[in-house]
Every structure is written in C-alpha cells, then in structure tokens.
C-alpha cells in the first residue's frame, strides 16, 4: 500500500466565510453578540444539585478554578427573541456560517437558545474528546422531535436513529452485524461496485452521444446532481433490498423520482420544526407540518413496497432451498439478512430500513457534487489520486475491496470533502455526568453540539484549512498533528457507539464511484470560485456546480 503522505502545493482555496477569520482564542468576546461574559468564580468550586461539592467535575485552568454554566458566553437568553432574529436574518439556511461567526466573536464555546431548543456549542478536538468520554453506555443525541412525532401519530415503530437507552443498544448491535462489520462490508461491496460501474457506463455513453470534440476524446459539461441522486438511490436499494430499480434507464420510474422529491421535502421542512412547537402545528393543521408529514408518508410508502417485494422474494427463494441470505446464490441485501435471522420484528426491520434508505440519498449525492468540484478545480490533486487509483486497480485485478485498500488518497479525498463540507453540521451528545469544557461547568444532561463546519475550517485545528489536501489524512501527517484530542478531527459520521449506522455503506459508495470516474474521465470546472452553500438539515450547494467530463 502506498504512503498517503503526499503534500499537494498550489491548491485552490476552499470556500471562505463572511467576516474575519482571525484566530479568536484569547480574544475578548464582542459585546454586540455576547449578552453575558465570563466573570468571577465563587470559591473556585462547583456545587452539586443538593448543594454539596461535586467531585466528579475535573478542574482545569491555570488557577484550578472552574466557572459556572451561566457564565458561558451566549447569544441571548430569550429563545423566542432569538428565534425571531434567526428568521429575520436567514440564519436557518446559513446556520453553519452563523456558528462560525459566533465562535469567532465569543471564543471556542458558547450557549445558544433558539425557540424551544437550547445547547452548548463547541468545536475544539480536546473538548470533543472530553464529551466523548462522558457519553456513557447509551449515548444520547438530539432527538429530531418532528420525526418522532410523525412515527407516533402514524403508529410506526422507531428505528435506532430515534431510539435511546437499552432498546437502542440492543437494536443497534444487531444492525451493526449487517451494515458495519467487515464481513458485512465484504458482502455488499460488490453490489455498490456494480452500480458505480453502470453509472460510469451510462455517463460515458452520454459523453459520446452529446459531447463535443473528436470521437473517443469527447467532453461534456453538465450539472451532474440529478444523476448523482439517482446513483445514490440505486446504490442504496441494491444494498438494502438486494435488487436494482433501473434508475439508469432513459426513463426512470416516476415512483423513484417522487421518493427523491419526498426526501428533499422532508429535509427542508425539518429545521424550522426543530425550533417550533410542532405538536401545536400538528393540532392546527399548519402547512409546514402537513408538508413534513406528507413527505414522510411517501417515504414510508415507497419503502414498504420495496420491503414487501423483498419479503416475497425471500419466501420464494427459501421454498426453493436457497441458502440463508441468498436467492439463487446471490446476496439478498441487508433486508434479506435481517429477515432471515429473525432477531428483529418485521416492524423494526421496516423502521430501520426506511431510516437507512431516507438517510442514504442526499447524504451521499451531495458530497459527491462537492468532490467532483474540488477535484475539478485542483487538477494536480486529481492527477495524484488518479495515479494511485490506477496502480491500485491494476494490482487488485478488479477486486473492489483490494482496489480501495490500495488507494488511501481516495479515502483522504472523501475525508477532505466532509471536512470542508460536512453533510450534517453538528454532532450532538448529552453527557451522563458533569464535565468541564473550556474551564466551564457543563451539567449532566446538557445538549452539547459539536459544530463541524467551524471545526473543519479552523486554523487552530488544521494546517492551511482552506486547502483541499487529501494527503493531510496520511498516517505520518496525522501523527504530527498538534494539540490535545487530535483524534477528534474527522467527525462527519459522528463518533463512538452512536456514529452513523450507514457509515460503511456511504464511505464505500462514494469512494467506488469516484474511483471509476477517475479511471475513465478527466474532471474540470469552468469556474474555480467558491461554491455558495445553504443548510436544509444537510449542507449543500446553493446552485449545483457544473462539471466537465472528458474521456481519457
């Protein structure tokens, strides 16, 4: 395996932000934003809920003093005033930039109360490590209450994304065996590879048919986002249900197109509902809630139809004497594995498969847009990754798993994209014990947000953070990182036992598609200007970048 410690020079800068990028640590908070600043310390001790000194809190700071929770800098105490301000200033769609500006103004920790939601926000790896160590056996993150309310009102079971406690852990351990473990990845990797190959064949045919230039060396400039969404849904269905749904045909099914629309509608309507009394909106039949619930209804209907077909195929193959988890000698997908083992009820299988399917389209299609753009505007990086991919592909003899193992720069490229453009802009945890973050007391049960966009673009955490440099994730480069908690720097899939359950599917799906694209095409962009981004529960381009694919 080749070393990943390739240093790319002269790279194009990634997207900047409004306002100053000065290093903010040690700078006094700005009064315009900070209603409360850190003040005096009472005896340098924290009292527990009953007034006794809490010995669980680890002291920090030069003088050993710990400041109170109330002294954490904040953006305003009135949640409804803050909510109004969010609406007026368009912060919901630019939440990632709002977080970055607030860290620059207040320092590396701040409190925020918006509508019904309150949190402590952090961004430094040392603090993230402290939070990780306090997540407990049953890590709890922010519950997306609109999603949970939909399940309750429709009497659907909840998947692991919406569960907590021992029930979550029991279900998660069973799911891990089918989507996270090495043996599971080995089973579904050929299915992802098949879809990636077919996508590139479709793209190659389109370049030959519609492109410019002499035959065999044609180029085509397109917005690839619709095709990437279809790829993500096709790949997800192949892994989850063990079947292809034909999205690469000249006339993809209306059913699948509606599913993609429903996922986008669900994502767009979730953020405002997080800060509003959604049960009141439900009772009065507000349009926002109706749109959200209708989108989920369509997602569940689509998934239910797929699951029913999968169940029928499984029953038929068992009647014909096929091995468990196989139909005619072929892997039947995560659904087939779960049904065959029978350790989860059919309702729980449906709930988890639906969550995996809904969460596996935009969250892979959008990073692929950013990846094509960054590779296109950084041709030297693109060529280094391609050379490594070519060598690895040849040595692997067509084995996709070996090919990926031999191309660490490809994995580094995905990590770079998710550093600069994290799909979900926060990871949340509620510590099970009192902790100290930045010398402030944070009580057990407080919602703490790890803010990934400011983390990924911080000069305190990354050398030359605006540079797209896949080589920075090489083992030798990572070992030389400065600062405490340097292991908590790549967190787009979360961390610990509650990291994204679809992580292995998503990582391999994106790497395989980029691998096959780089083997067939040179990628370029007409403009190297930074992409403007917007937030709708996931971070995405305001306008999808146009990419030129040139046959090699």
Coordinates of N, CA, C and O in Angstrom, one line a residue, residues 407-494:
X407 N -5.7 2.5 -2.3 CA -5.8 3.9 -2.7 C -6.2 4.8 -1.6 O -7.3 5.4 -1.5
X408 N -5.3 5.0 -0.6 CA -5.6 5.8 0.6 C -5.9 7.3 0.3 O -6.6 8.0 1.0
X409 N -5.3 7.8 -0.8 CA -5.6 9.2 -1.2 C -7.1 9.4 -1.6 O -7.7 10.4 -1.4
X410 N -7.7 8.3 -2.1 CA -9.1 8.4 -2.4 C -10.0 8.5 -1.2 O -10.9 9.3 -1.1
X411 N -9.6 7.7 -0.2 CA -10.3 7.8 1.1 C -10.0 9.2 1.7 O -10.9 9.9 2.3
X412 N -8.8 9.7 1.6 CA -8.4 11.0 2.1 C -9.2 12.1 1.4 O -9.6 13.1 2.0
X413 N -9.5 11.9 0.1 CA -10.3 12.9 -0.7 C -11.7 13.0 -0.1 O -12.3 14.1 0.0
X414 N -12.3 11.9 0.2 CA -13.6 11.9 0.8 C -13.6 12.6 2.2 O -14.5 13.4 2.6
X415 N -12.6 12.3 3.0 CA -12.5 12.9 4.3 C -12.3 14.4 4.2 O -12.8 15.2 5.0
X416 N -11.5 14.9 3.2 CA -11.3 16.3 2.9 C -12.7 17.0 2.6 O -13.0 18.1 3.0
X417 N -13.4 16.3 1.7 CA -14.7 16.9 1.3 C -15.6 17.0 2.5 O -16.3 18.1 2.7
X418 N -15.7 16.0 3.4 CA -16.5 16.0 4.5 C -16.0 17.0 5.6 O -16.7 17.4 6.5
X419 N -14.7 17.3 5.6 CA -14.1 18.3 6.5 C -14.6 19.7 6.1 O -15.0 20.5 6.9
X420 N -14.5 20.0 4.8 CA -14.8 21.3 4.3 C -16.3 21.5 4.1 O -16.9 22.6 4.3
X421 N -17.1 20.4 3.8 CA -18.5 20.5 3.5 C -19.2 19.3 4.3 O -19.7 18.4 3.7
X422 N -19.2 19.4 5.6 CA -19.9 18.3 6.4 C -21.4 18.2 6.1 O -22.1 19.2 6.0
X423 N -21.8 17.0 5.8 CA -23.2 16.8 5.4 C -24.1 17.3 6.6 O -25.0 18.1 6.4
X424 N -23.9 16.7 7.7 CA -24.6 17.2 8.9 C -23.6 18.2 9.6 O -22.5 17.8 9.8
X425 N -24.1 19.4 10.0 CA -23.1 20.3 10.5 C -22.9 20.2 12.0 O -22.0 21.0 12.5
X426 N -23.6 19.4 12.7 CA -23.3 19.1 14.1 C -23.4 17.7 14.5 O -24.1 16.9 13.8
X427 N -22.7 17.3 15.5 CA -22.8 16.0 16.2 C -23.2 16.4 17.6 O -22.7 17.3 18.2
X428 N -24.3 15.7 18.1 CA -24.8 16.1 19.5 C -24.6 15.0 20.5 O -24.8 13.8 20.1
X429 N -24.4 15.3 21.7 CA -24.4 14.4 22.8 C -24.9 15.0 24.1 O -24.7 16.3 24.3
X430 N -25.5 14.3 24.9 CA -25.9 14.7 26.3 C -25.0 13.9 27.3 O -25.2 12.7 27.4
X431 N -24.0 14.6 27.9 CA -23.1 13.9 28.8 C -23.9 13.3 30.0 O -24.9 13.9 30.5
X432 N -23.5 12.1 30.4 CA -24.1 11.4 31.5 C -23.6 11.9 32.9 O -24.1 11.4 33.9
X433 N -22.6 12.7 32.9 CA -22.0 13.2 34.1 C -21.6 14.6 33.8 O -21.4 15.1 32.7
X434 N -21.4 15.4 34.9 CA -21.0 16.8 34.8 C -19.5 16.8 34.3 O -18.7 15.9 34.6
X435 N -19.3 17.7 33.4 CA -18.0 17.8 32.8 C -17.5 19.3 32.7 O -18.3 20.2 33.0
X436 N -16.2 19.5 32.4 CA -15.7 20.8 32.3 C -15.2 21.0 30.8 O -14.4 20.2 30.3
X437 N -15.7 22.0 30.2 CA -15.3 22.3 28.8 C -14.8 23.8 28.8 O -15.6 24.7 29.2
X438 N -13.6 24.0 28.3 CA -13.0 25.3 28.3 C -13.1 26.0 29.6 O -13.4 27.2 29.7
X439 N -13.0 25.2 30.7 CA -13.0 25.8 32.1 C -14.4 26.2 32.5 O -14.5 27.1 33.4
X440 N -15.4 25.7 31.9 CA -16.8 26.0 32.3 C -17.5 24.7 32.7 O -17.3 23.7 32.0
X441 N -18.2 24.8 33.7 CA -19.0 23.6 34.2 C -20.2 23.4 33.3 O -21.0 24.3 33.0
X442 N -20.3 22.1 32.8 CA -21.4 21.8 31.9 C -22.1 20.6 32.6 O -21.6 19.5 32.7
X443 N -23.4 20.8 33.1 CA -24.0 19.8 33.9 C -24.4 18.5 33.0 O -24.6 18.6 31.8
X444 N -24.5 17.4 33.7 CA -25.0 16.2 33.0 C -26.4 16.5 32.4 O -27.2 17.2 33.0
X445 N -26.6 15.9 31.2 CA -27.9 16.1 30.6 C -28.0 17.3 29.7 O -29.1 17.5 29.1
X446 N -27.0 18.1 29.6 CA -27.0 19.3 28.8 C -26.8 18.9 27.3 O -26.0 18.0 27.0
X447 N -27.6 19.5 26.4 CA -27.3 19.2 25.0 C -26.1 19.9 24.5 O -26.1 21.2 24.6
X448 N -25.1 19.2 24.1 CA -23.9 19.8 23.6 C -23.7 19.5 22.1 O -23.8 18.3 21.6
X449 N -23.5 20.5 21.3 CA -23.4 20.4 19.9 C -21.9 20.6 19.5 O -21.3 21.6 19.8
X450 N -21.4 19.6 18.8 CA -20.0 19.7 18.2 C -20.3 20.3 16.8 O -20.9 19.7 16.0
X451 N -19.7 21.4 16.6 CA -20.0 22.2 15.3 C -18.9 21.9 14.3 O -17.8 22.4 14.4
X452 N -19.3 21.1 13.3 CA -18.3 20.5 12.4 C -17.8 21.5 11.3 O -16.6 21.4 10.9
X453 N -18.6 22.4 10.9 CA -18.2 23.3 9.8 C -17.1 24.3 10.4 O -16.0 24.4 9.7
X454 N -17.2 24.9 11.5 CA -16.1 25.7 12.1 C -14.9 24.8 12.4 O -13.8 25.3 12.3
X455 N -15.2 23.6 12.9 CA -14.0 22.7 13.3 C -13.2 22.5 12.0 O -12.0 22.6 12.1
X456 N -13.8 22.1 10.9 CA -13.1 21.7 9.7 C -12.3 22.8 9.1 O -11.4 22.6 8.3
X457 N -12.7 24.1 9.4 CA -12.1 25.3 8.7 C -11.3 26.1 9.7 O -10.9 27.2 9.4
X458 N -11.0 25.5 10.9 CA -10.2 26.2 11.9 C -8.7 26.1 11.7 O -8.2 25.0 11.6
X459 N -8.0 27.2 11.7 CA -6.5 27.2 11.7 C -5.9 26.7 13.0 O -4.8 26.3 13.0
X460 N -6.7 26.6 14.1 CA -6.2 26.1 15.3 C -6.2 24.5 15.2 O -5.5 23.9 16.0
X461 N -6.9 24.0 14.3 CA -7.0 22.5 14.2 C -6.3 22.0 13.0 O -5.7 20.9 13.1
X462 N -6.4 22.7 11.9 CA -5.8 22.2 10.6 C -4.8 23.2 10.1 O -5.1 24.4 10.0
X463 N -3.7 22.7 9.6 CA -2.8 23.5 8.9 C -3.3 23.9 7.5 O -3.8 23.0 6.8
X464 N -3.3 25.1 7.2 CA -3.8 25.6 5.9 C -5.2 25.1 5.7 O -5.5 24.3 4.7
X465 N -6.2 25.4 6.5 CA -7.5 24.7 6.5 C -8.3 24.9 5.2 O -9.2 24.1 4.9
X466 N -8.0 26.0 4.5 CA -8.8 26.3 3.2 C -8.3 25.4 2.0 O -8.9 25.5 1.0
X467 N -7.2 24.7 2.2 CA -6.6 24.0 1.1 C -7.2 22.6 1.1 O -7.3 21.9 2.1
X468 N -7.6 22.1 -0.1 CA -8.1 20.8 -0.4 C -6.9 19.9 -0.5 O -6.2 19.8 -1.6
X469 N -6.6 19.1 0.5 CA -5.4 18.3 0.6 C -5.6 16.9 1.1 O -5.5 16.7 2.3
X470 N -6.0 16.0 0.3 CA -6.3 14.6 0.7 C -5.1 14.0 1.5 O -5.3 13.1 2.3
X471 N -3.9 14.4 1.2 CA -2.7 13.9 1.8 C -2.6 14.2 3.3 O -1.8 13.5 4.0
X472 N -3.4 15.2 3.8 CA -3.3 15.5 5.2 C -3.8 14.4 6.1 O -3.5 14.4 7.3
X473 N -4.5 13.4 5.5 CA -5.0 12.3 6.3 C -4.1 11.1 6.3 O -4.5 10.1 6.8
X474 N -2.9 11.2 5.7 CA -2.0 10.1 5.8 C -1.5 9.9 7.2 O -1.5 10.8 8.1
X475 N -1.1 8.7 7.5 CA -0.8 8.3 8.9 C 0.4 9.1 9.4 O 0.4 9.5 10.6
X476 N 1.4 9.4 8.6 CA 2.5 10.2 9.1 C 2.1 11.6 9.4 O 2.6 12.3 10.3
X477 N 1.3 12.2 8.5 CA 0.8 13.6 8.7 C -0.1 13.7 9.9 O 0.0 14.6 10.7
X478 N -1.0 12.7 10.1 CA -1.9 12.8 11.2 C -1.2 12.6 12.6 O -1.5 13.2 13.6
X479 N -0.1 11.8 12.5 CA 0.7 11.6 13.8 C 1.3 12.9 14.2 O 1.6 13.1 15.4
X480 N 1.6 13.8 13.3 CA 2.3 15.0 13.6 C 1.3 16.2 14.0 O 1.8 17.3 14.2
X481 N 0.0 15.9 14.1 CA -0.9 16.9 14.5 C -0.7 17.4 15.9 O -0.3 16.7 16.8
X482 N -0.8 18.7 16.0 CA -0.6 19.4 17.3 C -1.9 19.4 18.1 O -3.0 19.3 17.6
X483 N -1.8 19.4 19.4 CA -2.9 19.7 20.3 C -3.5 18.4 20.9 O -3.4 17.3 20.3
X484 N -4.2 18.6 22.0 CA -4.9 17.5 22.6 C -6.2 17.2 21.9 O -6.8 18.0 21.2
X485 N -6.5 15.9 21.9 CA -7.7 15.4 21.2 C -7.6 15.4 19.7 O -8.7 15.6 19.0
X486 N -6.4 15.3 19.1 CA -6.3 15.4 17.7 C -7.0 14.2 16.9 O -7.3 14.3 15.7
X487 N -7.4 13.2 17.7 CA -8.2 12.1 17.1 C -9.6 12.5 16.7 O -10.2 11.8 15.9
X488 N -10.1 13.6 17.3 CA -11.5 14.0 17.0 C -11.5 15.2 16.0 O -11.9 16.3 16.3
X489 N -11.0 14.9 14.8 CA -10.9 15.9 13.8 C -11.8 15.6 12.6 O -12.2 16.5 11.8
X490 N -12.0 14.3 12.3 CA -12.8 13.9 11.2 C -14.1 13.2 11.8 O -14.1 12.0 12.1
X491 N -15.2 14.0 11.8 CA -16.3 13.5 12.6 C -17.6 13.6 11.8 O -18.7 13.6 12.4
X492 N -17.6 13.6 10.5 CA -18.8 13.8 9.7 C -19.8 12.6 9.9 O -21.0 12.8 9.7
X493 N -19.3 11.5 10.3 CA -20.1 10.3 10.6 C -20.4 10.1 12.1 O -20.9 9.1 12.5
X494 N -20.0 11.1 12.9 CA -20.1 11.0 14.3 C -18.9 10.3 14.9 O -17.9 10.1 14.3

